[in-house]
Amino acid sequence: KMMKALILDQDGTVYPPKQGDAHHPLIAEARKRTKQWIIDNTPVEETEIEKVYQSLRENHPHPYEGFPSLGLEIASRQRRGDLTGIPGYHDVLDGINVSDFLEPDPILSEVFTDISRTIPIYIVTLASPGKYSVEIQEVLGIRDSIKATYCPLDFPEDPTNISKGKMYEWIAHQEGISLNEVMVLGDNFTVDLQPAAELGCQVGLVNVNEDYHPEIQRIDLYKIKEVLA
């Protein structure tokens, strides 16, 4: 079946970790700043942060549940209309100068330009959809190929429903296509792909090792055209 839309996760998906690294330097920087943000704005001490951060990830695969469990906000101060309050998770990410940690990817840029001529490409992220996402896409050279970037906060009618699945449904509805005509790619099975598979989308894992959900097809982002045809 011909795919009629491509939806991608952002971090860890549109830019792979460097050879030999567990995480891309940009992700490492985001994690470092996130841990500091937790230390600065909660009772968590520096000595406990690694343990707390790990347990957040284990108990709340979805960070939009994890951070509020510590009394922290996701939305940026600007989005909350509270310019003096404590920074939200998205403020932390928007504080990163992306070009210090990420390099242009002319090959990906060309691949995306090519695909976007025939089908729309969307990014669905839990990270900041503002400055941070814009800079990532600009540095990589894919910004002009992305039709839109969404995060769960863009769907205020139900801020408690933070599954990416809601966004996949909404994009398919906007495009007037059925969910089995949508291809969703990501590097996290639980957050990115499970809700997509349950909705009947085509799914693929990008940039992960072979023993991580071996039952799901692996996709090379640079050869994505072959999979979409």
Short mmCIF file of C-alpha atoms in Angstrom, two decimals:
data_model
loop_
_atom_site.label_atom_id
_atom_site.label_comp_id
_atom_site.label_asym_id
_atom_site.label_seq_id
_atom_site.Cartn_x
_atom_site.Cartn_y
_atom_site.Cartn_z
CA LYS A 1 0.00 0.00 0.00
CA MET A 2 1.33 3.42 -0.94
CA MET A 3 2.04 5.56 2.11
CA LYS A 4 0.40 8.99 2.08
CA ALA A 5 2.11 10.63 5.06
CA LEU A 6 5.34 10.20 6.99
CA ILE A 7 5.48 11.01 10.70
CA LEU A 8 8.79 11.11 12.53
CA ASP A 9 9.90 11.42 16.10
CA GLN A 10 12.58 14.08 16.45
CA ASP A 11 15.33 13.48 19.02
CA GLY A 12 17.31 10.30 18.38
CA THR A 13 15.40 9.74 15.13
CA VAL A 14 16.24 12.51 12.65
CA TYR A 15 19.82 12.60 13.90
CA PRO A 16 21.51 9.31 14.82
CA PRO A 17 24.02 8.85 17.66
CA LYS A 18 27.61 9.17 16.47
CA GLN A 19 29.53 5.96 15.89
CA GLY A 20 30.40 4.43 19.27
CA ASP A 21 28.30 6.88 21.33
CA ALA A 22 25.31 5.70 23.35
CA HIS A 23 23.66 9.09 22.84
CA HIS A 24 24.11 11.95 20.43
CA PRO A 25 25.93 14.95 22.02
CA LEU A 26 22.73 17.02 21.70
CA ILE A 27 20.75 14.45 23.68
CA ALA A 28 23.55 14.25 26.24
CA GLU A 29 23.44 18.04 26.65
CA ALA A 30 19.64 18.04 26.96
CA ARG A 31 19.83 15.37 29.69
CA LYS A 32 22.55 17.24 31.55
CA ARG A 33 20.50 20.45 31.55
CA THR A 34 17.32 18.58 32.48
CA LYS A 35 19.02 17.06 35.53
CA GLN A 36 20.29 20.50 36.57
CA TRP A 37 16.77 21.93 36.15
CA ILE A 38 15.40 19.23 38.48
CA ILE A 39 18.11 19.98 41.08
CA ASP A 40 17.47 23.74 40.86
CA ASN A 41 13.68 23.56 41.16
CA THR A 42 12.87 20.59 43.40
CA PRO A 43 14.15 19.24 46.74
CA VAL A 44 16.21 16.63 44.84
CA GLU A 45 19.90 16.90 45.78
CA GLU A 46 22.80 16.61 43.36
CA THR A 47 23.85 13.35 45.04
CA GLU A 48 20.44 11.77 44.27
CA ILE A 49 19.86 13.09 40.75
CA GLU A 50 21.08 10.04 38.80
CA LYS A 51 18.87 7.72 40.84
CA VAL A 52 15.84 10.03 40.62
CA TYR A 53 16.30 10.56 36.87
CA GLN A 54 16.59 6.82 36.26
CA SER A 55 13.49 6.04 38.31
CA LEU A 56 11.55 8.77 36.47
CA ARG A 57 12.40 7.08 33.18
CA GLU A 58 11.43 3.65 34.50
CA ASN A 59 8.20 4.66 36.23
CA HIS A 60 7.04 7.20 33.65
CA PRO A 61 8.13 6.30 30.13
CA HIS A 62 6.30 9.48 29.16
CA PRO A 63 8.20 12.55 30.48
CA TYR A 64 4.97 14.58 30.49
CA GLU A 65 3.96 12.41 33.45
CA GLY A 66 7.40 12.12 35.02
CA PHE A 67 8.31 15.79 35.44
CA PRO A 68 4.92 16.87 36.87
CA SER A 69 5.25 14.06 39.42
CA LEU A 70 8.10 16.18 40.84
CA GLY A 71 5.96 19.33 40.72
CA LEU A 72 7.61 20.63 37.54
CA GLU A 73 5.94 22.14 34.46
CA ILE A 74 6.40 21.01 30.86
CA ALA A 75 5.23 24.15 29.07
CA SER A 76 7.52 27.11 28.58
CA ARG A 77 6.94 30.23 30.67
CA GLN A 78 5.78 32.05 27.56
CA ARG A 79 3.19 29.38 26.77
CA ARG A 80 1.99 29.44 30.37
CA GLY A 81 1.82 33.25 30.32
CA ASP A 82 3.98 33.29 33.44
CA LEU A 83 7.25 35.01 32.59
CA THR A 84 8.57 35.05 36.15
CA GLY A 85 7.65 31.51 37.22
CA ILE A 86 10.04 28.59 37.27
CA PRO A 87 11.18 27.46 33.83
CA GLY A 88 9.37 24.56 32.22
CA TYR A 89 10.97 21.57 30.51
CA HIS A 90 10.61 23.29 27.15
CA ASP A 91 12.49 26.36 28.44
CA VAL A 92 15.38 24.06 29.36
CA LEU A 93 15.57 22.74 25.79
CA ASP A 94 15.08 26.16 24.20
CA GLY A 95 18.14 27.32 26.17
CA ILE A 96 20.42 25.00 24.19
CA ASN A 97 22.38 26.44 21.29
CA VAL A 98 21.67 23.51 18.97
CA SER A 99 24.37 24.30 16.42
CA ASP A 100 27.04 23.69 19.10
CA PHE A 101 26.01 20.02 19.23
CA LEU A 102 24.54 19.16 15.83
CA GLU A 103 25.95 19.24 12.30
CA PRO A 104 24.20 19.73 8.96
CA ASP A 105 23.12 16.54 7.19
CA PRO A 106 23.06 17.32 3.45
CA ILE A 107 22.16 13.73 2.53
CA LEU A 108 19.13 13.66 4.83
CA SER A 109 18.19 17.11 3.57
CA GLU A 110 18.12 15.80 0.00
CA VAL A 111 16.17 12.66 0.96
CA PHE A 112 13.54 14.70 2.80
CA THR A 113 13.25 17.27 0.01
CA ASP A 114 12.60 14.43 -2.39
CA ILE A 115 9.97 12.74 -0.21
CA SER A 116 8.19 15.99 0.62
CA ARG A 117 7.45 16.51 -3.08
CA THR A 118 5.09 13.55 -3.01
CA ILE A 119 3.93 13.12 0.59
CA PRO A 120 3.82 15.37 3.67
CA ILE A 121 6.38 14.87 6.44
CA TYR A 122 5.43 15.69 10.04
CA ILE A 123 7.46 15.69 13.22
CA VAL A 124 5.75 14.70 16.46
CA THR A 125 7.93 15.39 19.49
CA LEU A 126 7.74 15.54 23.27
CA ALA A 127 10.54 18.09 23.23
CA SER A 128 10.01 21.81 22.77
CA PRO A 129 8.25 22.40 19.45
CA GLY A 130 9.48 25.99 19.55
CA LYS A 131 13.02 27.32 19.22
CA TYR A 132 14.65 23.94 19.94
CA SER A 133 12.84 22.01 17.19
CA VAL A 134 13.15 24.84 14.70
CA GLU A 135 16.92 25.00 15.25
CA ILE A 136 17.34 21.23 14.94
CA GLN A 137 15.51 21.23 11.62
CA GLU A 138 17.38 24.29 10.37
CA VAL A 139 20.82 22.92 11.28
CA LEU A 140 20.08 19.52 9.69
CA GLY A 141 18.72 21.26 6.59
CA ILE A 142 15.26 19.66 6.70
CA ARG A 143 13.10 22.54 7.92
CA ASP A 144 11.59 23.36 4.52
CA SER A 145 10.60 19.71 4.03
CA ILE A 146 8.61 19.44 7.29
CA LYS A 147 4.94 20.34 6.91
CA ALA A 148 4.42 20.84 10.65
CA THR A 149 5.91 19.98 14.05
CA TYR A 150 3.57 19.08 16.91
CA CYS A 151 3.88 18.29 20.59
CA PRO A 152 1.08 17.15 22.94
CA LEU A 153 0.67 20.69 24.31
CA ASP A 154 -0.68 21.70 20.90
CA PHE A 155 -3.84 19.76 21.74
CA PRO A 156 -5.19 21.70 24.71
CA GLU A 157 -8.69 20.18 24.61
CA ASP A 158 -7.33 17.26 26.58
CA PRO A 159 -3.96 18.00 28.17
CA THR A 160 -4.15 14.75 30.14
CA ASN A 161 -4.15 12.66 26.99
CA ILE A 162 -0.53 12.94 26.07
CA SER A 163 -0.08 9.85 23.96
CA LYS A 164 1.45 10.47 20.57
CA GLY A 165 -1.41 8.35 19.19
CA LYS A 166 -3.84 11.26 19.50
CA MET A 167 -1.52 13.32 17.31
CA TYR A 168 -1.17 10.58 14.71
CA GLU A 169 -4.96 10.38 14.47
CA TRP A 170 -5.25 14.13 14.16
CA ILE A 171 -2.65 14.32 11.36
CA ALA A 172 -4.38 11.53 9.40
CA HIS A 173 -7.69 13.35 9.85
CA GLN A 174 -6.14 16.65 8.67
CA GLU A 175 -4.71 14.92 5.60
CA GLY A 176 -7.98 13.08 4.89
CA ILE A 177 -6.22 9.69 4.82
CA SER A 178 -6.64 6.48 6.75
CA LEU A 179 -4.21 5.47 9.48
CA ASN A 180 -2.93 2.49 7.51
CA GLU A 181 -1.63 4.96 4.93
CA VAL A 182 0.61 6.59 7.56
CA MET A 183 4.20 5.52 8.25
CA VAL A 184 5.52 6.37 11.73
CA LEU A 185 9.24 6.18 12.51
CA GLY A 186 10.94 6.58 15.87
CA ASP A 187 13.66 5.29 18.18
CA ASN A 188 11.43 4.55 21.18
CA PHE A 189 8.97 1.68 20.82
CA THR A 190 6.82 2.55 23.85
CA VAL A 191 6.43 6.27 23.19
CA ASP A 192 6.65 6.52 19.39
CA LEU A 193 5.57 3.24 17.84
CA GLN A 194 3.27 1.30 20.14
CA PRO A 195 0.43 3.85 19.85
CA ALA A 196 0.98 3.97 16.07
CA ALA A 197 0.89 0.18 15.70
CA GLU A 198 -2.29 0.00 17.79
CA LEU A 199 -3.93 2.48 15.40
CA GLY A 200 -2.92 0.45 12.35
CA CYS A 201 -0.13 2.70 11.08
CA GLN A 202 2.96 1.22 9.44
CA VAL A 203 5.86 1.50 11.89
CA GLY A 204 9.64 1.28 11.82
CA LEU A 205 12.48 1.66 14.28
CA VAL A 206 15.37 3.97 13.52
CA ASN A 207 18.88 4.11 15.08
CA VAL A 208 18.50 1.34 17.67
CA ASN A 209 20.37 -1.87 18.33
CA GLU A 210 19.13 -5.21 17.04
CA ASP A 211 17.95 -6.64 20.35
CA TYR A 212 15.57 -3.74 21.03
CA HIS A 213 12.13 -5.01 19.92
CA PRO A 214 13.52 -7.35 17.26
CA GLU A 215 9.99 -7.97 15.94
CA ILE A 216 9.72 -4.41 14.54
CA GLN A 217 11.21 -3.62 11.15
CA ARG A 218 14.41 -1.59 11.12
CA ILE A 219 14.52 1.37 8.77
CA ASP A 220 17.48 3.29 7.44
CA LEU A 221 16.31 6.91 7.26
CA TYR A 222 18.56 7.55 4.27
CA LYS A 223 16.79 4.78 2.31
CA ILE A 224 13.29 5.64 3.46
CA LYS A 225 12.05 6.24 -0.10
CA GLU A 226 12.29 2.52 -0.85
CA VAL A 227 10.04 1.73 2.12
CA LEU A 228 7.40 4.33 1.28
CA ALA A 229 6.90 3.20 -2.32
#
